[in-house]
Coordinates of C-alpha atoms and ligand atoms in Angstrom, one line a residue:
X1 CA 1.6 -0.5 -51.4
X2 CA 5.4 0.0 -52.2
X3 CA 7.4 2.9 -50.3
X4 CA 8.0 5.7 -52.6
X5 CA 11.6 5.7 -54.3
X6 CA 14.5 7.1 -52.5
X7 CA 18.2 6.9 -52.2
X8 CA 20.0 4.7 -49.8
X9 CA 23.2 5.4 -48.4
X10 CA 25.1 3.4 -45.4
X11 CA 28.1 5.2 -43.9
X12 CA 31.0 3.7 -42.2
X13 CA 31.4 6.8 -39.4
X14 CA 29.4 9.3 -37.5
X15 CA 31.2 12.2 -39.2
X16 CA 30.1 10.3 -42.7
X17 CA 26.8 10.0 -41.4
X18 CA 26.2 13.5 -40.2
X19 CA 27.6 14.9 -43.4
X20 CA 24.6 12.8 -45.7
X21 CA 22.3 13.9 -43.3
X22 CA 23.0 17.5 -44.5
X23 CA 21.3 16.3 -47.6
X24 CA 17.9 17.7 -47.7
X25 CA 15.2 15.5 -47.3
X26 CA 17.5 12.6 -45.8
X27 CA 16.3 10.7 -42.7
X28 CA 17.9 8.1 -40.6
X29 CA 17.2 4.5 -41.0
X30 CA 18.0 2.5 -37.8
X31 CA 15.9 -1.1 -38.0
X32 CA 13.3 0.3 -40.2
X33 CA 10.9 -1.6 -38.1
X34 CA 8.5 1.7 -38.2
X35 CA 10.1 3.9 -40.9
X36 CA 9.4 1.5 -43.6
X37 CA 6.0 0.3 -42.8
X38 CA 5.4 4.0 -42.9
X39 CA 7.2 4.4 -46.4
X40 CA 5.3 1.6 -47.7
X41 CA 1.7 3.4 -46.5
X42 CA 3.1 6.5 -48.3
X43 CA 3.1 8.2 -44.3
X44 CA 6.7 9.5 -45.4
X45 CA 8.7 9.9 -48.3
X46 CA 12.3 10.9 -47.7
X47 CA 15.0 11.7 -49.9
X48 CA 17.2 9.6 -48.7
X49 CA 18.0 7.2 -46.3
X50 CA 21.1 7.1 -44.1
X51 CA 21.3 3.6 -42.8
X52 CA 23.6 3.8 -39.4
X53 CA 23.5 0.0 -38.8
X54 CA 26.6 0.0 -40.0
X55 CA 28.2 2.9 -37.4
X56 CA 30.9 1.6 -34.9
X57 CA 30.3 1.6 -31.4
X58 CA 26.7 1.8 -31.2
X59 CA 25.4 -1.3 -31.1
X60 CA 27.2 -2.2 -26.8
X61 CA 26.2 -3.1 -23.5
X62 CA 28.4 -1.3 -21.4
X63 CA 27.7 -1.9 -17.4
X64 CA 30.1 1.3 -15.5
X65 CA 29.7 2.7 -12.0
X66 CA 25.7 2.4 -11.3
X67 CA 24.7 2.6 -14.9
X68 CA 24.7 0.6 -18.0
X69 CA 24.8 2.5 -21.2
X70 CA 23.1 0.7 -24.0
X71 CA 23.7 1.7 -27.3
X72 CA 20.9 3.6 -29.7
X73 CA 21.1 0.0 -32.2
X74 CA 21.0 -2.6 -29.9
X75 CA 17.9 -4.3 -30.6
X76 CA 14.9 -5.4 -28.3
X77 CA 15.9 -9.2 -28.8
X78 CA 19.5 -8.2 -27.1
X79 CA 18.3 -6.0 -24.3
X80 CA 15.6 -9.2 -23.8
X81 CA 18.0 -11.4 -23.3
X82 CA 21.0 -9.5 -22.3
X83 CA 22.9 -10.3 -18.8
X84 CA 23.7 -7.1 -17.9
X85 CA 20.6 -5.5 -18.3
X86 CA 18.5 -8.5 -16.7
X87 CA 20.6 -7.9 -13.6
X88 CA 20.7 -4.0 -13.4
X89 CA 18.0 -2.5 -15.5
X90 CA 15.6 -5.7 -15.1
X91 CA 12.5 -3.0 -16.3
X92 CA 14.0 -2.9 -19.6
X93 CA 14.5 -6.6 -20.4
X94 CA 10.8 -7.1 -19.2
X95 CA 9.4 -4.1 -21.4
X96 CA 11.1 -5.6 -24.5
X97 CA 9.5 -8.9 -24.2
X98 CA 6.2 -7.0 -24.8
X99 CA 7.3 -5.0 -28.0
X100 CA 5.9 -6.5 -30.9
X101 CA 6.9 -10.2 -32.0
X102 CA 10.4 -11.5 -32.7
X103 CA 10.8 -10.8 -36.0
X104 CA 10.1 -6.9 -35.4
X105 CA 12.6 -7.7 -31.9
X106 CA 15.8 -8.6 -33.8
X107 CA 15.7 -5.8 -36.1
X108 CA 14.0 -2.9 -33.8
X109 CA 16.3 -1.0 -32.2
X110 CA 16.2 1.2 -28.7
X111 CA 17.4 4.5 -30.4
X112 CA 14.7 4.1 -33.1
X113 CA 11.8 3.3 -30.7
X114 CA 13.0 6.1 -28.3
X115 CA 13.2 8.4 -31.8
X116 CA 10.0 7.4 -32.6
X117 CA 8.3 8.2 -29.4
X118 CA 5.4 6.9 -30.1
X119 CA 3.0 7.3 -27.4
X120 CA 2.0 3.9 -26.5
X121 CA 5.4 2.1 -26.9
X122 CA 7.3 0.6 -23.8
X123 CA 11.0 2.1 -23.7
X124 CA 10.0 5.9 -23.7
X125 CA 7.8 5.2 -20.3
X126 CA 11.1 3.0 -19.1
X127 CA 13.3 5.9 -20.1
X128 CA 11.5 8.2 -18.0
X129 CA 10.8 6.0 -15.0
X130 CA 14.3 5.2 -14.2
X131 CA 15.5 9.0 -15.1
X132 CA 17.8 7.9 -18.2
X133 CA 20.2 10.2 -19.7
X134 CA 20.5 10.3 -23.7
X135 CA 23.7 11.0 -25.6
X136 CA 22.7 12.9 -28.7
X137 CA 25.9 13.8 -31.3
X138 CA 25.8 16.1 -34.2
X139 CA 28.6 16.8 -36.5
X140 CA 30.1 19.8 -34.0
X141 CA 29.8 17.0 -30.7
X142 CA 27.5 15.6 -28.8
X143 CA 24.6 16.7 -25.8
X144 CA 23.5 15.1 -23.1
X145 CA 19.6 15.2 -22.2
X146 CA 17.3 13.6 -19.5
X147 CA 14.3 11.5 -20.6
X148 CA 12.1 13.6 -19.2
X149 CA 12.5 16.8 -21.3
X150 CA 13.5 14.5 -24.6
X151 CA 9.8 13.3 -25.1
X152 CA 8.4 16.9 -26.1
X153 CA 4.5 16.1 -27.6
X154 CA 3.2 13.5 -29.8
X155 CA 5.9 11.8 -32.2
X156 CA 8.0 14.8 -31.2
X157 CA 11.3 14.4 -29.8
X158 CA 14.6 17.0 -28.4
X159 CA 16.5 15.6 -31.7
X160 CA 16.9 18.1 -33.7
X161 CA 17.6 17.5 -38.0
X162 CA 20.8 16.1 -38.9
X163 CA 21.4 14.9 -35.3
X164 CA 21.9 11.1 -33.8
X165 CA 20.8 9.7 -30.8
X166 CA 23.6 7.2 -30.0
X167 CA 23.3 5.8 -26.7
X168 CA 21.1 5.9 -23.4
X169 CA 22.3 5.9 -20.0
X170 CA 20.3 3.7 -17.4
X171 CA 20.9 3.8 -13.8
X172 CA 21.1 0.3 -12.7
X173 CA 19.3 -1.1 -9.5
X174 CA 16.5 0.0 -7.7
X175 CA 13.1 -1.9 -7.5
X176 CA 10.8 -1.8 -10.5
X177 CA 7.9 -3.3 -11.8
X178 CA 6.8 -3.1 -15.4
X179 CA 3.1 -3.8 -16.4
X180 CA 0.9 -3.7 -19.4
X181 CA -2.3 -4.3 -20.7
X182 CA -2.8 -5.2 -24.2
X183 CA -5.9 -7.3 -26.0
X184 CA -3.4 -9.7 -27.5
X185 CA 0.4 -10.2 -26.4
X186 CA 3.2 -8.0 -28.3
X187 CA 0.2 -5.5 -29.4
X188 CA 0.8 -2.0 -28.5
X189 CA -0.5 -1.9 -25.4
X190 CA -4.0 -0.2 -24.5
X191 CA -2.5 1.4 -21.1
X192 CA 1.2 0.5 -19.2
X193 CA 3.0 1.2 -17.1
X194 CA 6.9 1.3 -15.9
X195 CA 7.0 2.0 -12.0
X196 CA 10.3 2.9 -10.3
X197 CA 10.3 4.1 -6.8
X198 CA 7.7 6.1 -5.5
X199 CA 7.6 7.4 -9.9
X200 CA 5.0 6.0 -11.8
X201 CA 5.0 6.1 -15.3
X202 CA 1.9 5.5 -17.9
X203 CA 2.2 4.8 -21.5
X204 CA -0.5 5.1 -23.7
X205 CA -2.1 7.7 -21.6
X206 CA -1.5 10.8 -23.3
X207 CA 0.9 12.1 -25.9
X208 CA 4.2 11.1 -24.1
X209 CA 4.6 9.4 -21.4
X210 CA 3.1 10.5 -18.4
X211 CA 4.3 10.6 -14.8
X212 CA 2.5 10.3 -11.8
X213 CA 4.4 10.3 -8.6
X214 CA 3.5 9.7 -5.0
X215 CA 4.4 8.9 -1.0
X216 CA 1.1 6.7 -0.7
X217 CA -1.3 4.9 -3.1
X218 CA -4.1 7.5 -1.8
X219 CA -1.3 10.4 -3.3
X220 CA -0.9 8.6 -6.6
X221 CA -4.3 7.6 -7.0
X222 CA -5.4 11.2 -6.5
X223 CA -2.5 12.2 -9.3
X224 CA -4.0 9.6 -11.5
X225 CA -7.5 11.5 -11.5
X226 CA -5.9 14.2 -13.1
X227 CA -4.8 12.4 -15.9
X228 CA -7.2 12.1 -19.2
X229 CA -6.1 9.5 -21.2
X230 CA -6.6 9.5 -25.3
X231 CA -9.9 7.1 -25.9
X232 CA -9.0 4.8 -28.6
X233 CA -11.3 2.0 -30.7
X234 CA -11.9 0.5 -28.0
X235 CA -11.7 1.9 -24.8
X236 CA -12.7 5.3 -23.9
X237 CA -11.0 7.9 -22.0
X238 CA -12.7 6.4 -18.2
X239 CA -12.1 2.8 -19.2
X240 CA -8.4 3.5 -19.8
X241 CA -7.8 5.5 -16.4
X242 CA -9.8 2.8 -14.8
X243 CA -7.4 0.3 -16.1
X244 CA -4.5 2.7 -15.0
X245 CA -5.3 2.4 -11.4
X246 CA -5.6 -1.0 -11.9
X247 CA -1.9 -1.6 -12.5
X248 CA -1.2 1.6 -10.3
X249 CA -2.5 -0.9 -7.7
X250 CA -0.8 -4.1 -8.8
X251 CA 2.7 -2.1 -9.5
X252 CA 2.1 -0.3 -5.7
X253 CA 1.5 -3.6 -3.9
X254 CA 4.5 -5.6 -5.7
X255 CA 6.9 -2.6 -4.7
X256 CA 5.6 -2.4 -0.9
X257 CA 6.3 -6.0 -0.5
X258 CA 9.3 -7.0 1.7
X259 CA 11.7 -8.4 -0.8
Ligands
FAD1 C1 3.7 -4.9 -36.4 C2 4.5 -4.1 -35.5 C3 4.2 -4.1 -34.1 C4 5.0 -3.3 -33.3 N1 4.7 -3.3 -31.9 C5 5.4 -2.5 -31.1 C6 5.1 -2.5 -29.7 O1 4.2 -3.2 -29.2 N2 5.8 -1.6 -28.9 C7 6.8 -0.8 -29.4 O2 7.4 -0.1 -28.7 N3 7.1 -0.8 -30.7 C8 6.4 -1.7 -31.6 N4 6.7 -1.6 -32.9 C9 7.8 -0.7 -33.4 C10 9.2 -1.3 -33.2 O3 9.5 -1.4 -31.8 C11 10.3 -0.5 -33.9 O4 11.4 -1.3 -33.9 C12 10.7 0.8 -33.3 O5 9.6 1.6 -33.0 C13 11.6 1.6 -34.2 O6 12.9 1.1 -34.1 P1 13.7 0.8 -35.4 O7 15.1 0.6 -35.0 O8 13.0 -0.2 -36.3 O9 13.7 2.3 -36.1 P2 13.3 2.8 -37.6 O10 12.0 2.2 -38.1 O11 14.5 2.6 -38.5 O12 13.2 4.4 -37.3 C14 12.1 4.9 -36.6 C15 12.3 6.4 -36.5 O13 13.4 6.8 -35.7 C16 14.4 7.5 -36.4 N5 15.6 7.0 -35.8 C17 15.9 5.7 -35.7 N6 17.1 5.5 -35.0 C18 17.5 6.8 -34.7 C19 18.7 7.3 -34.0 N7 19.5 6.4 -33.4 N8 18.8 8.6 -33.9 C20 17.9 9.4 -34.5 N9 16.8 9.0 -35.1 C21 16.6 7.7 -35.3 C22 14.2 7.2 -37.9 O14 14.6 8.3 -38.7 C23 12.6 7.1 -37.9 O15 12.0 8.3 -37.9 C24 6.0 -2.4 -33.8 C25 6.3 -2.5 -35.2 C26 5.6 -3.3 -36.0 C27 5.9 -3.3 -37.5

């Protein structure tokens, strides 16, 4: 199928881009790695679309004081590969090798999967393990807002219309593990999980990404019970918190090892 017709528009600035997205039915394209397979199934059918590839300034990898902010379009292939982030947020450069294959990584972008929140990608679970904060602008400024309370239900984010999520804050350090399970590699994953500290976070496990925390396996294992994951094709509800303690395990024994 072709995606329904629409307009196409790419500013050149953020106040240019927030004043098209006062158009009604207008929605931001980022690396249309999800909004157009959706406009080709006929899943959505904006007005327009406001193409921000072209915005200055949102596309760095900016290493500061115990964070690195990465920008909303650098894609998955940059954050894979990227210096800065394999030194300082390591979690993120492992998570992006699993998204997808590399086609979909040099076009996706972080704002657009984090936009998305779809509830089995990698970077929303990431977000919310290391306890990122995300700029959000809008034509009167911008917000700040923490990973946790930005992932509000199932495709549902804190970004409200005519706003633009333009960057992410990462704390940098800290040991991490990242894990997933998936039937072939760069599939969305049946379970995951992004473990930082004593916070353990699963993807795929329920409409947003769902944390688990605890002082001993015993303490996050007993968390775990609690949580029912969605059954899919494939696996039911059991078999999927099953395979969550698995990698609760794994991720528990790789971060209690002397480094
Ligand atoms: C075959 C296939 C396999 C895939 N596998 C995986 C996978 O395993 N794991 C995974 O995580 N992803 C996977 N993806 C999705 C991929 O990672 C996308 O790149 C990502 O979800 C969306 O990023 P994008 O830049 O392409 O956003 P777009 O498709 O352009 O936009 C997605 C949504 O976010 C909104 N949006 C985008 N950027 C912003 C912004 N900065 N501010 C506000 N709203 C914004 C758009 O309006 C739209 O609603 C897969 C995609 C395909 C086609």
């Amino acid at each position: 199928m072709k995606a329904p017709a629409f307009a196409y528009a790419k500013p050149k600035s953020l106040a240019e881009a927030f004043a098209l997205l006062r158009t009604p039915g207008a929605k931001v394209l980022a690396g249309g790695q999800s909004l157009i397979p959706s406009l080709n199934m006929r899943l959505s059918a904006p007005d327009l679309l406001v193409d921000i590839t072209g915005l200055p300034g949102l596309a760095e990898i900016v290493p500061g004081r115990g964070t690195v902010r990465v920008g909303a379009l650098v894609t998955h292939a940059r954050i894979e590969r990227n210096s800065d982030v394999r030194k300082h947020i390591p979690m993120l450069a492992e998570a992006a090798t699993h998204i997808a294959h590399a086609a979909i990584r040099n076009r996706g972008t972080l704002g657009g999967s984090l936009a998305l929140a779809d509830p089995a990608a990698e970077y929303p679970a990431c977000a919310v393990a290391l306890e990122a904060i995300f700029t959000i602008q809008n034509s009167r400024g911008e917000r700040k807002v923490n990973a946790a309370a930005f992932f509000k239900g199932l495709f549902e984010t804190d970004l409200k219309a005519g706003e633009i999520l333009t960057g992410v804050e990462f704390p940098a350090g800290g040991r991490s593990v990242f894990l997933e399970l998936t039937r072939r590699h760069g599939d969305y994953a049946i379970i995951g999980l992004a473990a930082h500290g004593s916070r353990f976070v699963f993807f795929g496990a329920g409409p947003t990404p769902v944390l688990v925390k605890g002082n001993s396996l015993a303490e996050a294992k007993a968390a775990l019970a609690r949580v029912e994951p969605p059954a899919d094709l494939y696996h039911s509800s059991k078999t999927k918190r099953h395979l969550a303690g698995v990698l609760l395990e794994r991720a528990w024994n790789t971060l209690s090892k002397p480094r």
